[in-house]
XYZ file of C-alpha atoms in Angstrom:
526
model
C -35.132 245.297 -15.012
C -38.874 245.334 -14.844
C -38.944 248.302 -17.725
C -36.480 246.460 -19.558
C -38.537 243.144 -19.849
C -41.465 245.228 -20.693
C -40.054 247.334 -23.527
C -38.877 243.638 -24.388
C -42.258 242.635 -24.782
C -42.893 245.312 -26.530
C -41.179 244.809 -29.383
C -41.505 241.509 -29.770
C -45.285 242.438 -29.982
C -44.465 244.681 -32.665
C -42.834 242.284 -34.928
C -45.327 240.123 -34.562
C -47.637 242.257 -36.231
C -45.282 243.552 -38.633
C -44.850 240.013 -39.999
C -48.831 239.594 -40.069
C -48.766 242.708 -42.375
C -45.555 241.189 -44.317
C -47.922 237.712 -44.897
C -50.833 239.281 -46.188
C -49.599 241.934 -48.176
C -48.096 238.933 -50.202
C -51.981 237.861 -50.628
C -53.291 241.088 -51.793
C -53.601 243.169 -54.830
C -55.203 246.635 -55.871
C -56.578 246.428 -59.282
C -57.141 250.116 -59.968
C -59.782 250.492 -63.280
C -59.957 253.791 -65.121
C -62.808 254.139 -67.647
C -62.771 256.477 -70.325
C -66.345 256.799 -72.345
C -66.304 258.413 -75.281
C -69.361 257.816 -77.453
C -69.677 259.502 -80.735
C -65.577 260.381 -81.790
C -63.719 256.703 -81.418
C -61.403 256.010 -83.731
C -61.619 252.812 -85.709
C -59.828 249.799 -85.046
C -56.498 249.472 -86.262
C -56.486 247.478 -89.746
C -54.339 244.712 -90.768
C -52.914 242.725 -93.676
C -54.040 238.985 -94.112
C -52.096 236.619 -92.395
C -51.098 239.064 -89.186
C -52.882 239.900 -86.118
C -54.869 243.262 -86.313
C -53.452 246.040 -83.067
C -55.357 246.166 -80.217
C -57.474 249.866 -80.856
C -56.758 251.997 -77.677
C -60.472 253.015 -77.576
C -61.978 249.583 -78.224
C -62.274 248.048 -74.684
C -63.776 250.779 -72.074
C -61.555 249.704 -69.057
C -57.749 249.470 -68.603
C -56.409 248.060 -65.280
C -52.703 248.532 -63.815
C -52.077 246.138 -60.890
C -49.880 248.059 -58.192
C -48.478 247.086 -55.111
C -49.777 248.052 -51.267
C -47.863 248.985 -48.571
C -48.487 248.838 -44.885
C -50.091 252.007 -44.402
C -53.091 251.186 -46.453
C -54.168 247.662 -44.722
C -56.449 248.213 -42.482
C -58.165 245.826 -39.711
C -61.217 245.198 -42.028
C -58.917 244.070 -45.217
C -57.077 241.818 -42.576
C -60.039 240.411 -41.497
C -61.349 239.919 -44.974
C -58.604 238.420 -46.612
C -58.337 235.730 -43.508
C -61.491 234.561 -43.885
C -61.194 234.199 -47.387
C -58.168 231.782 -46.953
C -59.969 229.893 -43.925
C -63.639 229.616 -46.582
C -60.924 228.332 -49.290
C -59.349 226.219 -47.254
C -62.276 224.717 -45.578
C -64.182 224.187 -48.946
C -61.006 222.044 -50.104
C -60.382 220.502 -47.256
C -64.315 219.220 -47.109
C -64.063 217.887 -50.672
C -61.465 215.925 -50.568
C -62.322 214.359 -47.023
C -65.871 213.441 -48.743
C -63.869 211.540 -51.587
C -61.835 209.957 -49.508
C -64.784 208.904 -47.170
C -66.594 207.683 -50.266
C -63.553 205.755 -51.510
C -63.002 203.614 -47.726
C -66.439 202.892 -47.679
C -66.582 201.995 -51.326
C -63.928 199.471 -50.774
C -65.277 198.161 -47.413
C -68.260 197.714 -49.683
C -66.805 195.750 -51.944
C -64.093 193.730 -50.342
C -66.426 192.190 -47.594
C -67.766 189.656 -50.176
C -64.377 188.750 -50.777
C -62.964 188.651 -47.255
C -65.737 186.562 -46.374
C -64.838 183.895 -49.012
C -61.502 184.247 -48.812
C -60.776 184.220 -44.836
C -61.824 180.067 -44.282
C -59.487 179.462 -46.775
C -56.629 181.030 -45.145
C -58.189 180.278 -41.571
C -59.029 176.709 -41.134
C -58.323 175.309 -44.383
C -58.555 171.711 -43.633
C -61.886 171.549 -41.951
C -64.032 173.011 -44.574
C -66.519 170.907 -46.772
C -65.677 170.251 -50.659
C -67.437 172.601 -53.101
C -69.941 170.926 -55.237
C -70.971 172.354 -58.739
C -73.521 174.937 -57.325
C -71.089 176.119 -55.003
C -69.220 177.083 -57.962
C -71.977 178.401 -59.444
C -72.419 180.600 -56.732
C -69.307 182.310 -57.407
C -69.773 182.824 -60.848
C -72.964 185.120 -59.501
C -71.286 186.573 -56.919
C -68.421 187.918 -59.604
C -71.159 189.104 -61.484
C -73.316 190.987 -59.312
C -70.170 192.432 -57.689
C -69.905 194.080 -61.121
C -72.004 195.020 -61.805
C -72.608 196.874 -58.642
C -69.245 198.301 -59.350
C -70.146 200.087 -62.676
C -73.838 200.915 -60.842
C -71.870 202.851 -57.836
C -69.936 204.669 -60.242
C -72.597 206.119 -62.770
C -74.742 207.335 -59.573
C -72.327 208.532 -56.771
C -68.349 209.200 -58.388
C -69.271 211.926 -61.157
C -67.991 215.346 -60.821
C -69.755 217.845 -58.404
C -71.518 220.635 -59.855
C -71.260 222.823 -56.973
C -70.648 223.229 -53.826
C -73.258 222.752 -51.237
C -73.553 224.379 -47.716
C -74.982 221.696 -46.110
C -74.418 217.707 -46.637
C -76.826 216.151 -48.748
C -79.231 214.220 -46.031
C -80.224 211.395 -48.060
C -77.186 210.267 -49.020
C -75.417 210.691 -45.710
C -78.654 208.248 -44.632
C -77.547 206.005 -47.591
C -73.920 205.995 -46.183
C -75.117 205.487 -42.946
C -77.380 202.816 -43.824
C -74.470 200.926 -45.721
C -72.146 201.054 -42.801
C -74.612 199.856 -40.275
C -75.539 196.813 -42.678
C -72.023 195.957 -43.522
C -71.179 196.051 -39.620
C -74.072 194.124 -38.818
C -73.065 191.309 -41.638
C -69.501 191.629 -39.930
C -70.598 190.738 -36.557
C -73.045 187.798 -37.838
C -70.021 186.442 -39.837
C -67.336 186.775 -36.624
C -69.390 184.893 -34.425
C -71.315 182.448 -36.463
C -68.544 181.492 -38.794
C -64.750 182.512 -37.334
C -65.766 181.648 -33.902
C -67.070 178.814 -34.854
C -64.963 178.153 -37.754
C -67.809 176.674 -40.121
C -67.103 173.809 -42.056
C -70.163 174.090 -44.459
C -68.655 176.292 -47.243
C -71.103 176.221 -49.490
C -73.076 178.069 -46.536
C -70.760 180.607 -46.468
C -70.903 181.136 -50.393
C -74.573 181.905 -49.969
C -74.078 184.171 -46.835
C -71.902 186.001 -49.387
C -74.625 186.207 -52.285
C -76.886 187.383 -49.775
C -74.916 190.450 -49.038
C -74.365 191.201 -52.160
C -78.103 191.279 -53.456
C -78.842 193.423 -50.288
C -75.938 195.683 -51.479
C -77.967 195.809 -54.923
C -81.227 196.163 -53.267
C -79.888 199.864 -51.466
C -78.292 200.818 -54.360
C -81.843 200.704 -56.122
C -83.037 202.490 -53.323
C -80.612 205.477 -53.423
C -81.763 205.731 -56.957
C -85.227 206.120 -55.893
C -84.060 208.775 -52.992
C -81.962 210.804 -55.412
C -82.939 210.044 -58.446
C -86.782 209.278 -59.534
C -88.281 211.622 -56.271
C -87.274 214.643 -57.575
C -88.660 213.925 -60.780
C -92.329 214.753 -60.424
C -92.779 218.643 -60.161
C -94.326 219.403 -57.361
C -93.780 223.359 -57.046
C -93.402 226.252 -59.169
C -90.446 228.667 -57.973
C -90.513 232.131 -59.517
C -87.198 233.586 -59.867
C -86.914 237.309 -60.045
C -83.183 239.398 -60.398
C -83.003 242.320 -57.995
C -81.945 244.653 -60.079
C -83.660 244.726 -63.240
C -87.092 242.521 -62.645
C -86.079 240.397 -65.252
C -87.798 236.502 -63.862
C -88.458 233.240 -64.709
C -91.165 230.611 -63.721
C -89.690 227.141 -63.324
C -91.353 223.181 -61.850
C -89.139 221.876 -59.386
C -89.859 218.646 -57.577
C -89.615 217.470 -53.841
C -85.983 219.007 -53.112
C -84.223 220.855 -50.021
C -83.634 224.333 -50.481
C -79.856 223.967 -51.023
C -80.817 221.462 -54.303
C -83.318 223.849 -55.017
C -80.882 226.680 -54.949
C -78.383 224.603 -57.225
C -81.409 224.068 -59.682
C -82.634 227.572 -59.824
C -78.724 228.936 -60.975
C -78.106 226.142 -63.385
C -81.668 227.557 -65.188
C -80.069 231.159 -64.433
C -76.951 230.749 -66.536
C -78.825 229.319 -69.631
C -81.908 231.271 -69.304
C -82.262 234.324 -67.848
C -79.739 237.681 -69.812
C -76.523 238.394 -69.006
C -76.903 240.814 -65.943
C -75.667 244.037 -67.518
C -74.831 246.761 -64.784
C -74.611 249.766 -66.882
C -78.034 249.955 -67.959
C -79.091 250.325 -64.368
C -76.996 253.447 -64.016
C -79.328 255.728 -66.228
C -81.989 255.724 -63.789
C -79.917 256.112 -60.469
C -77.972 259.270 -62.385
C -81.635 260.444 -63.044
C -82.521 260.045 -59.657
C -79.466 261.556 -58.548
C -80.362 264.667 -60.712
C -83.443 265.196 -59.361
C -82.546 265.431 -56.059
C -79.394 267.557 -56.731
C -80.808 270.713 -57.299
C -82.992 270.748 -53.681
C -82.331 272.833 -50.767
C -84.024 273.129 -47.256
C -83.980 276.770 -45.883
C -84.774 277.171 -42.344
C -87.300 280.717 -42.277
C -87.227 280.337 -38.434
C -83.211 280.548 -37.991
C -81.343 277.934 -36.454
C -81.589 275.861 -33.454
C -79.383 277.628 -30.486
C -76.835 274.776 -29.993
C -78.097 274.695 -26.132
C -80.804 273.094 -27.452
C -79.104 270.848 -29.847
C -76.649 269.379 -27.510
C -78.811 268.911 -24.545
C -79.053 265.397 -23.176
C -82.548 264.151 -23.907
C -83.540 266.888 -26.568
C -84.494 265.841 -30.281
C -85.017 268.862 -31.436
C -81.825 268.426 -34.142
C -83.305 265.225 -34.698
C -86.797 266.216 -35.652
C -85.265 269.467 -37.846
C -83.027 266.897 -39.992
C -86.307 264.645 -40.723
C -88.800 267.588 -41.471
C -85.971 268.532 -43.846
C -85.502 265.217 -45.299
C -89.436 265.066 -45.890
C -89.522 268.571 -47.384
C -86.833 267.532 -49.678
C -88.907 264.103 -50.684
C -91.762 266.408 -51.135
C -90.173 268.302 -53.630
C -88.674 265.806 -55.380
C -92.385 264.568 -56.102
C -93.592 267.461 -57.471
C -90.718 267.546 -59.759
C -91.109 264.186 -60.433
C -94.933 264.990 -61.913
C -93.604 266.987 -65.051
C -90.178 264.872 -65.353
C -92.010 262.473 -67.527
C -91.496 264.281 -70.240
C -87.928 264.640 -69.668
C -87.669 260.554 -69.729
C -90.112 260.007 -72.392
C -87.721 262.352 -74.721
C -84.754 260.403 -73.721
C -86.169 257.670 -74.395
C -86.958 258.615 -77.925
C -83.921 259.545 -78.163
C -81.840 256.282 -77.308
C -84.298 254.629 -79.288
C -83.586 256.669 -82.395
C -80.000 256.216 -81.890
C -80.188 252.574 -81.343
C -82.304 252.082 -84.856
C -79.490 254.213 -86.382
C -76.084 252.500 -85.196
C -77.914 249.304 -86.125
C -78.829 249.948 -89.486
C -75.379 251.100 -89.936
C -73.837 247.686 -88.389
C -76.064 245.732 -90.582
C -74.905 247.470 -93.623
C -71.402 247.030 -92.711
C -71.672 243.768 -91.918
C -73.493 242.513 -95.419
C -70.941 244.429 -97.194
C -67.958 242.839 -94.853
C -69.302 239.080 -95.788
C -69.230 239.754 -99.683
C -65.481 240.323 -99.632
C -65.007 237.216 -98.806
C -65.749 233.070 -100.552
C -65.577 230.040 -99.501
C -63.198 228.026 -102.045
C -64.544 224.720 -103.074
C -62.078 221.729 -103.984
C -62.147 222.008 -107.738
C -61.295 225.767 -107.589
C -58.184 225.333 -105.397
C -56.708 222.718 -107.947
C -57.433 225.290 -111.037
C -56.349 228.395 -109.593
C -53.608 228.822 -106.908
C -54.352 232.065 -105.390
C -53.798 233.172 -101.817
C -55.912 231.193 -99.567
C -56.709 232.191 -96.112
C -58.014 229.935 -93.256
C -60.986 231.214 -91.374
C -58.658 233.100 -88.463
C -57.078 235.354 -91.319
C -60.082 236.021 -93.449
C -61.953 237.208 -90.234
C -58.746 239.144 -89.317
C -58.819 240.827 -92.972
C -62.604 241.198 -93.028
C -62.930 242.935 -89.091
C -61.612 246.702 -89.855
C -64.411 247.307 -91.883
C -67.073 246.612 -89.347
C -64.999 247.725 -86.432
C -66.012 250.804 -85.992
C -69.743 250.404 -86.313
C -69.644 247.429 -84.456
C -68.240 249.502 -81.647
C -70.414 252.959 -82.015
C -72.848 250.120 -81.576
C -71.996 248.609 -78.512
C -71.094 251.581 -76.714
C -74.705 253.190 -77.645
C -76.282 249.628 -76.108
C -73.805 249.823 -73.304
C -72.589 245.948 -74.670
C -68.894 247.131 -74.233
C -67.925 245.391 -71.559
C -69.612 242.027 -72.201
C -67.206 241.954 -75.708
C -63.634 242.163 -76.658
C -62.136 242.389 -79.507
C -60.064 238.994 -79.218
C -63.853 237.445 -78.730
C -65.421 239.344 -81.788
C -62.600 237.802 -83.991
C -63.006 234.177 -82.927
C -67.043 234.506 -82.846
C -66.177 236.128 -86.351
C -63.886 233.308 -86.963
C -66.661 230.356 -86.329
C -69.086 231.887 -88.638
C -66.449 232.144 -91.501
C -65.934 227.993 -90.777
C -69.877 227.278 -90.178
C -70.749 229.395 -93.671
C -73.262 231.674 -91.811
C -75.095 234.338 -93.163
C -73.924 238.392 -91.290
C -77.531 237.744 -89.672
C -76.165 235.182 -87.768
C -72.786 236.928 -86.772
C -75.146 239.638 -85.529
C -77.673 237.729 -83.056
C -75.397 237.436 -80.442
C -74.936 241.420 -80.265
C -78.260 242.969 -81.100
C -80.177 240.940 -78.731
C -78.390 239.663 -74.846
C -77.979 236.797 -74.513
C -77.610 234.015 -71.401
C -74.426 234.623 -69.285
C -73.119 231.239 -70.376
C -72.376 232.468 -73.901
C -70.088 235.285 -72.947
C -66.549 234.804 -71.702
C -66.008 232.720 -68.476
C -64.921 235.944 -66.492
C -68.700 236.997 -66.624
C -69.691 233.777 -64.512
C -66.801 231.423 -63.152
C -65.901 233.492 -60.317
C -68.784 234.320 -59.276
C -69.365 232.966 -55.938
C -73.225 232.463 -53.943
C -74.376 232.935 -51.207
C -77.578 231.013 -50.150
C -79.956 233.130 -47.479
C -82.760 231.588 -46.152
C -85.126 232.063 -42.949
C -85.618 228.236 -43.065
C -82.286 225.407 -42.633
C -81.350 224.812 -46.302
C -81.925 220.685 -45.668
C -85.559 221.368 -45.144
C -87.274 220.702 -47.814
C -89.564 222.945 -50.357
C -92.737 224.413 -48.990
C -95.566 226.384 -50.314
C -94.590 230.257 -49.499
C -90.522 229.546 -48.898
C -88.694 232.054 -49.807
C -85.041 232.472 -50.090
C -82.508 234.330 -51.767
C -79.039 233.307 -54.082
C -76.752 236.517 -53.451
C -73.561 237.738 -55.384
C -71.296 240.445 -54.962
C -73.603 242.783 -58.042
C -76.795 241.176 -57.457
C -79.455 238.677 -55.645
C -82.094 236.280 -57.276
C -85.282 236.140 -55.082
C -86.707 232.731 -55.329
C -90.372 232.395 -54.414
C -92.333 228.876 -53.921
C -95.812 228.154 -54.915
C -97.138 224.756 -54.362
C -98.896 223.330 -57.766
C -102.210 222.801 -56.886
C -104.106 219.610 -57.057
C -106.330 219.390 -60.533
C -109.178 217.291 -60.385
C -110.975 216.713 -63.870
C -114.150 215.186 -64.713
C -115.518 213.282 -68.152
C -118.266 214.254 -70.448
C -119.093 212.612 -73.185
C -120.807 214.010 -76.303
C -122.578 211.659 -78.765
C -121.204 212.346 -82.106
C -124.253 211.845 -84.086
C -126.078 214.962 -82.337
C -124.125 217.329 -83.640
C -127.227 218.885 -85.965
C -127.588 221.949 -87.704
C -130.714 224.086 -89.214
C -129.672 226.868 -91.293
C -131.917 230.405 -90.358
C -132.931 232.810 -92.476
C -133.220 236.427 -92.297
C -134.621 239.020 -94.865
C -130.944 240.533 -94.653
C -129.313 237.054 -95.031
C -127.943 237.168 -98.675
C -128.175 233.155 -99.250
């Protein structure tokens, strides 16, 4: 019986974790990318009539992906892991937004309610002991409606706009704010429930002004928050220098008096409209350089090998000390071969170049002669002559084949394949027809890179960040801080230097002492 109940357990154990695998398996997906580079023989892009959609050119975009199921035996603990905290970071960032909305709403209507409840409750409380209202009571009310607007339309311009991001931490001046507010609107709640309900005040008029006085205090915080998170941030106070791990490429940017998480938020809004779309494939020339250099090495060992006593004995690092004497012989020799490589890289170099100026000139050339096939039809011409008129989507459609295939030779050669599709080409193509600009104008955006935010939202929208920092990211900005904004391809490297304090001085200079004699020389030619 014992055996039975524990083969019992057993299994249900089992299924347990069979329907674990069954769950996430639902979640997850293998996305399995196959790149084909082919350079110099690419077929140009399919052509098309006017009026239909050119075919898709099988060599155009570099990567093709085929999504394919996974079964059981390919999950391991890691992927399990993975994917669970993804759902629990999902679910949590949800979760936290809408419980600060709907924090923001309650207090926003305990806000603005208590005015009214405080008018409103001797009326429905002791109704026949309270005082007549004269003509400034009324008056008061008339500022009390007022000011309760426009407090309305003031908390809505500064705290219910859309969230750029989200933050790791809670904002700690307006969680002060909130707290402030609640404490205040308590501490008016308790004046008003023993004062006036206990008591049940007759004076009405006094309880008209108790209201007004709320409400200006209301006001009086709300100008305050402005000043908090608003106007202090305005004066710059440090300069951060951004710099992108992988390529160097930085940035110099004046931030003022801000935690490190606002800081953070600053420094990638500047990213996305500043800095070049982060191109991976130029990096990959120098690794597969490096890579090459190091290929061709190998150690020899002229005093045979260790005896494997020796190299398994407990407290012996003699293996240890043989693989690092290698590994420095092998950095040794990668330095001398380094010193005459630089000819090797200045002739590639040259070479890229060269190819570079060439596919250019060719995509300039095609372009121009592209733009000339086509006119833009002005009023009086479409009454005279009805010809076949295209809208801007079918003359780009009719004018892309013949700039296709430089325009591609191009972007392969630049390694730009991947940052444009052909769908994108067409409707960039497409906005220039409409806009009547020049085929200098089609071409900025692809002979020079641009910011990240003018390529296709794939390049940017999922990327998440991840904010590292030795210091807690409410702190504010110091001189020295350092931290770091990390994706999945690269990291920014923010560094903080306080501005320093200028002192400057007046001089004045008379204007009437600015005298002259004129010199002469036996070589002067006056």
């Amino acid at each position: 019986m014992e055996s039975l109940t524990v083969m019992d357990a057993e299994e249900e154990e089992v299924l347990q974790v069979l329907e674990v695998c069954q769950t996430i398996e639902e979640f997850r997906e293998v996305i399995v990318t196959t790149i084909e580079e082919d350079s110099n023989n690419s077929p140009p892009v399919a052509s098309s009539g006017t009026g239909t959609k050119p075919s898709q050119d099988d060599n155009w975009g570099e990567t093709t992906t085929a999504v394919t199921g996974t079964s059981e035996h390919s999950l391991s603990q890691e992927d399990i892991v993975r994917i669970t905290k993804d759902l629990e970071d999902s679910v949590g960032l949800d979760c936290r937004r809408y419980f600060t909305l709907t924090l923001a709403v309650v207090m926003g209507l305990l806000v603005f309610l208590t005015p009214v409840a405080f008018l409103v409750l001797p009326h429905l409380l002791w109704p026949e002991k309270l005082q007549s209202c004269g003509t400034a009571c009324e008056g008061l009310f008339i500022s009390v409606a007022f000011k309760l607007l426009i407090l309305l339309l003031a908390v809505w311009a500064l705290f219910f706009r859309s969230p750029r991001a989200g933050l790791p931490r809670v904002f700690v001046f307006r969680a002060l704010l909130a707290v402030l507010v609640l404490l205040f609107v308590m501490s008016y709640w308790l004046f008003y429930g023993v004062r006036i309900l206990d008591t049940q005040d007759d004076n009405y008029q006094g309880i008209v002004q108790y209201a007004v006085s709320l409400v200006d205090a209301l006001l009086f915080i709300h100008y305050l928050a402005i000043v908090l998170l608003e106007l202090r941030q305005l004066q710059p106070r440090y300069s951060v220098c951004v710099m992108r791990s992988t390529d160097g490429e930085k940035r110099h940017y004046n931030l003022g008096q801000l935690s490190i998480q606002r800081a953070a938020l600053a420094v990638l809004e500047h990213y996305y409209c500043d800095f070049p779309v982060h191109n991976p494939a130029l990096l990959s020339a120098s690794k597969s350089r490096a890579a090459k250099h190091l290929a061709g090495l190998k150690v020899y060992n002229v005093d045979g090998e260790f005896p494997a006593a020796l190299a398994e004995g407990p407290g012996n690092n003699a293996a240890a000390g043989m693989a690092h004497s290698q590994s420095r012989a092998m950095i040794a020799a990668a330095a001398r071969r380094r010193d005459t490589s630089h000819n090797e890289l200045y002739y590639e170099d040259a070479e890229h170049e060269r190819r570079v100026r060439k596919r250019k000139a060719r995509l300039v050339v095609a372009v121009e002669e592209a733009f000339t096939h086509i006119k833009r039809m002005q009023e009086e011409e479409q009454k005279k002559t009805p010809v076949d008129v295209m809208d801007p989507r079918e003359a780009a459609q009719a004018i892309f084949p013949s700039m296709a295939r430089a325009l591609q030779k191009y972007l392969r050669t630049t390694k730009q394949q991947h940052c444009h599709s052909m769908e994108s080409i067409q409707q960039h193509l497409a906005f220039c027809i409409t806009n009547n600009m020049t085929p200098k104008a089609f071409l900025e955006s692809y002979l020079s890179a641009g910011p990240t935010l003018q390529y296709s939202r794939s390049h940017w929208s999922a990327r998440q960040w991840t904010l590292i920092s030795d210091a807690s990211v409410t702190s504010g900005l110091s001189d020295g801080c350092v931290f770091q904004l990390k994706c999945v391809d690269f990291s920014l490297v923010v560094t903080t230097k306080k501005i320093p304090y200028i002192q400057m001085s007046e001089e004045y200079i008379d204007p009437k002492s600015h005298k002259f004699v004129l010199r002469l020389q036996s070589e002067t030619s006056v």
